[in-house]
Amino acid sequence: GEGTPLLEIPTASQRVKQNRGNTGGGFHSSKLNAGGSSLSGSRVSISSLGGGGGVVDPEEKYKFGVQEIIILCMNTMNGPGLLALPKTLAECGLVPGIMALAVMAWVTTRTCYILAESIHATKIATFDFEMELEFTDLMRIHFGPVWETVALIMLTLTLGSLAIAQITVSAQALDAMAIALTGRSFAVRYYPAFEVISSSSASLQPFGVNQSLVSVGFVVAMIICVGLGLLDLTANTLPQYISFSLLACFVLSGVLHILPITMDVIAASDGDITGNASYFGS
């Protein structure tokens, strides 16, 4: 028979009318979940709500597509961690290294799965399948603003450490390139004494380790980072494509160069798997 519904879900047009008047061209969805609590701050677009006569949220043009996300993730993963992987396998051994990689792969996959399930469960609980949630949004919704702040600080420290490592490796690579092109690179060392030093070692660490200095490569890397940092993330799409193309060319040239050497080493080692892993890791 006919009855009064327990929970009235607003239509798309009603949701658009409720959310109008916000600044920045975006719309905040504020609705009640089954427990009667309020969820605010989620971003939705007019077009996704089925209203607005074809008007598109201005923020839609600042979003990455699937292809851009894949390229961004690959460029990020092919950074200092991947460069340090061969040396790590060479020092810790083939079996422990593979076991550690397997454990980290499982932890990463499980974390992504839990995050995706949390987003899906939140959308079901709030009857809002159009909202866009991030990690800090989930912390605020389920644990409160204090834990949102804690999560934001942890995320900032994590991304900051990754950025510092990438800048350091990029600076060392630029110094090595300068040495390869001109025969020498320079740096200002400020500890233990303030002095100008130079290096002609075309290696991944031209000035050695545990050095307190600012090199030419570091200055160039910082100029590049500042220039790209003035742009929005999606405005860096072209540099991401260029970086990915250079990575593909580097991998292809490396395979074509290393493959003959690899076959010769394997043929001369008489099946010494551990020795091969140590050789190629170093």
XYZ file of C-alpha atoms in Angstrom:
282
model
C 0.000 0.000 0.000
C 0.937 3.639 -0.096
C 2.989 4.986 2.768
C 5.338 7.758 3.749
C 8.977 7.036 2.814
C 11.402 6.841 5.720
C 13.988 8.989 3.973
C 13.301 11.422 1.172
C 16.158 11.656 -1.320
C 16.203 14.999 -3.179
C 16.127 14.940 -6.955
C 18.929 16.299 -9.117
C 17.173 19.621 -9.728
C 16.434 20.029 -6.017
C 20.076 19.374 -5.168
C 21.226 21.985 -7.669
C 18.831 24.582 -6.216
C 19.955 23.772 -2.676
C 23.622 24.176 -3.575
C 23.447 27.393 -5.614
C 25.048 30.512 -4.301
C 28.429 29.066 -3.416
C 31.574 30.816 -4.657
C 34.116 29.520 -7.120
C 31.600 27.957 -9.484
C 31.439 24.789 -7.362
C 28.624 23.274 -5.370
C 28.739 21.848 -1.866
C 26.449 18.949 -1.132
C 25.064 18.969 2.409
C 22.728 16.081 3.157
C 21.796 13.819 6.013
C 22.780 10.222 6.294
C 20.783 7.503 7.958
C 22.049 8.532 11.396
C 21.001 12.134 10.922
C 24.527 13.563 10.817
C 25.500 16.226 8.341
C 28.097 15.768 5.640
C 29.346 18.947 4.005
C 32.160 20.017 1.815
C 31.935 17.460 -0.994
C 32.405 18.793 -4.494
C 29.934 17.949 -7.262
C 29.407 19.286 -10.757
C 26.179 20.603 -12.276
C 26.447 18.291 -15.262
C 26.843 15.210 -13.069
C 23.616 16.095 -11.232
C 21.614 16.139 -14.423
C 20.676 19.800 -14.170
C 21.865 23.194 -15.255
C 21.041 22.812 -18.944
C 24.468 21.534 -19.935
C 26.425 23.999 -17.802
C 29.762 22.489 -16.778
C 31.478 23.023 -13.460
C 34.548 25.207 -14.125
C 36.604 22.867 -11.963
C 36.031 20.019 -14.437
C 38.788 21.367 -16.696
C 41.280 21.173 -13.812
C 40.909 17.412 -13.394
C 43.162 14.635 -14.611
C 41.786 11.907 -16.816
C 42.665 8.239 -16.440
C 45.530 8.519 -18.936
C 47.067 11.513 -17.154
C 46.737 9.785 -13.769
C 48.526 6.668 -15.057
C 51.370 8.743 -16.514
C 51.667 10.827 -13.317
C 51.834 7.703 -11.144
C 54.455 6.076 -13.378
C 56.590 9.214 -13.423
C 56.352 9.454 -9.634
C 57.224 5.794 -9.029
C 60.194 5.951 -11.399
C 62.030 8.241 -9.036
C 64.566 7.832 -6.233
C 63.005 4.605 -4.973
C 63.387 2.836 -8.286
C 66.908 4.179 -8.760
C 67.896 2.800 -5.347
C 66.283 -0.596 -5.983
C 69.206 -2.251 -7.850
C 71.704 -1.259 -5.161
C 69.329 -2.489 -2.452
C 68.956 -5.900 -4.098
C 72.706 -6.143 -4.552
C 73.374 -5.467 -0.851
C 70.559 -7.420 0.828
C 70.442 -10.369 -1.576
C 68.014 -11.619 -4.189
C 65.656 -13.661 -1.972
C 65.249 -11.130 0.901
C 64.866 -8.323 -1.629
C 62.095 -10.099 -3.526
C 60.352 -10.988 -0.260
C 60.466 -7.347 0.882
C 59.086 -6.190 -2.486
C 56.242 -8.725 -2.243
C 55.317 -7.574 1.275
C 55.326 -3.896 0.278
C 53.266 -4.669 -2.825
C 50.667 -6.442 -0.655
C 50.559 -3.579 1.860
C 50.140 -1.003 -0.921
C 47.401 -2.993 -2.655
C 45.543 -3.591 0.608
C 45.748 0.090 1.535
C 44.313 1.165 -1.823
C 41.523 -1.403 -1.462
C 40.576 -0.186 2.032
C 40.592 3.434 0.844
C 38.343 2.628 -2.134
C 35.945 0.629 0.075
C 35.783 3.504 2.578
C 34.875 5.983 -0.148
C 32.203 3.641 -1.505
C 30.716 2.997 1.954
C 30.614 6.729 2.700
C 28.727 7.441 -0.512
C 26.204 4.707 0.282
C 25.674 5.994 3.818
C 25.070 9.566 2.613
C 23.106 8.690 -0.554
C 25.480 10.937 -2.491
C 27.222 9.061 -5.278
C 28.444 12.202 -7.031
C 30.651 13.641 -4.289
C 34.423 13.598 -4.586
C 36.271 12.409 -1.507
C 39.936 12.484 -0.636
C 41.836 10.821 2.186
C 41.588 13.840 4.476
C 37.835 14.101 3.778
C 37.350 10.546 5.032
C 39.320 11.327 8.181
C 37.134 14.375 8.884
C 33.859 12.544 8.222
C 34.589 9.417 10.246
C 37.028 10.602 12.927
C 36.565 14.365 13.239
C 38.582 17.504 12.431
C 41.443 16.666 14.798
C 42.342 13.486 12.941
C 41.862 15.294 9.643
C 44.607 17.697 10.736
C 46.827 14.795 11.829
C 46.326 13.050 8.487
C 47.073 16.275 6.604
C 50.328 16.764 8.525
C 51.395 13.150 7.894
C 50.530 13.450 4.202
C 52.485 16.698 3.916
C 55.561 15.194 5.581
C 55.396 12.112 3.351
C 55.066 14.079 0.121
C 57.721 16.548 1.313
C 60.256 13.791 1.961
C 59.524 12.300 -1.463
C 59.969 15.694 -3.133
C 63.281 16.313 -1.323
C 64.591 12.903 -2.384
C 63.566 13.497 -5.995
C 65.169 16.948 -6.051
C 68.395 15.531 -4.598
C 68.605 12.727 -7.159
C 67.730 15.145 -9.978
C 70.457 17.554 -8.817
C 73.050 14.781 -8.773
C 72.002 13.677 -12.261
C 72.265 17.258 -13.546
C 75.745 17.582 -12.026
C 76.769 14.350 -13.720
C 75.388 15.658 -17.019
C 77.326 18.920 -16.598
C 80.520 16.931 -15.985
C 79.849 14.786 -19.057
C 79.337 17.889 -21.210
C 81.938 20.296 -19.817
C 84.249 18.058 -17.801
C 83.524 19.666 -14.407
C 80.737 20.819 -12.082
C 80.915 23.278 -9.183
C 79.338 23.622 -5.752
C 79.438 25.858 -2.690
C 80.154 23.861 0.448
C 79.053 25.608 3.653
C 80.122 22.996 6.235
C 82.640 22.396 7.787
C 84.111 25.371 5.890
C 82.614 27.841 3.438
C 84.356 27.204 0.120
C 83.839 26.634 -3.592
C 84.662 23.102 -4.728
C 84.512 21.257 -8.023
C 84.201 17.680 -9.205
C 85.050 15.826 -12.400
C 83.559 12.479 -11.347
C 80.740 11.644 -13.775
C 78.873 9.392 -11.332
C 75.477 9.421 -9.649
C 77.080 11.183 -6.664
C 79.648 13.565 -8.177
C 80.441 15.263 -4.857
C 80.301 12.167 -2.692
C 77.972 11.456 0.215
C 77.153 13.346 3.433
C 78.187 16.678 1.958
C 76.621 20.002 3.011
C 76.707 21.942 -0.228
C 74.712 23.612 -2.977
C 75.763 22.449 -6.422
C 75.087 23.774 -9.903
C 72.755 20.847 -10.517
C 70.801 21.664 -7.366
C 70.331 25.288 -8.455
C 69.086 24.193 -11.892
C 66.743 21.621 -10.324
C 65.295 24.252 -7.981
C 64.725 26.698 -10.844
C 62.821 24.003 -12.730
C 60.793 23.077 -9.631
C 59.901 26.697 -8.860
C 58.825 27.299 -12.457
C 56.604 24.217 -12.565
C 55.384 24.831 -9.017
C 53.848 28.151 -10.046
C 51.455 26.200 -12.285
C 48.432 24.187 -11.282
C 48.908 20.421 -11.149
C 46.867 19.844 -14.287
C 48.811 22.610 -16.055
C 51.848 20.328 -15.739
C 50.316 17.775 -18.083
C 52.740 18.583 -20.915
C 55.868 18.156 -18.701
C 54.435 14.851 -17.492
C 54.026 13.630 -21.079
C 57.547 14.789 -21.930
C 58.956 13.044 -18.863
C 57.106 9.833 -19.680
C 58.336 9.918 -23.302
C 61.936 10.411 -22.150
C 61.503 7.548 -19.678
C 60.261 5.252 -22.447
C 63.197 6.200 -24.693
C 65.631 5.681 -21.801
C 64.231 2.228 -21.013
C 64.296 1.199 -24.667
C 67.877 2.391 -25.198
C 68.938 0.773 -21.928
C 67.442 -2.570 -22.896
C 69.070 -2.470 -26.323
C 72.438 -1.603 -24.734
C 72.343 -3.923 -21.722
C 70.766 -7.006 -23.308
C 73.908 -8.140 -25.169
C 76.028 -7.576 -22.042
C 73.486 -9.494 -19.958
C 73.594 -12.510 -22.247
C 77.401 -12.571 -22.158
C 77.504 -12.362 -18.342
C 74.902 -15.116 -17.939
C 76.734 -17.334 -20.391
C 80.029 -16.827 -18.526
C 78.611 -17.337 -15.010
C 77.549 -20.990 -15.437
C 74.145 -20.437 -13.819
C 75.281 -18.461 -10.751
C 71.921 -16.729 -10.079
C 73.017 -14.919 -6.910
C 76.157 -13.636 -8.582
C 74.160 -12.402 -11.580
C 71.704 -10.530 -9.328
C 74.563 -8.947 -7.405
C 76.351 -7.947 -10.633
C 73.335 -6.311 -12.277
C 72.217 -4.751 -9.000
C 75.544 -3.021 -8.612
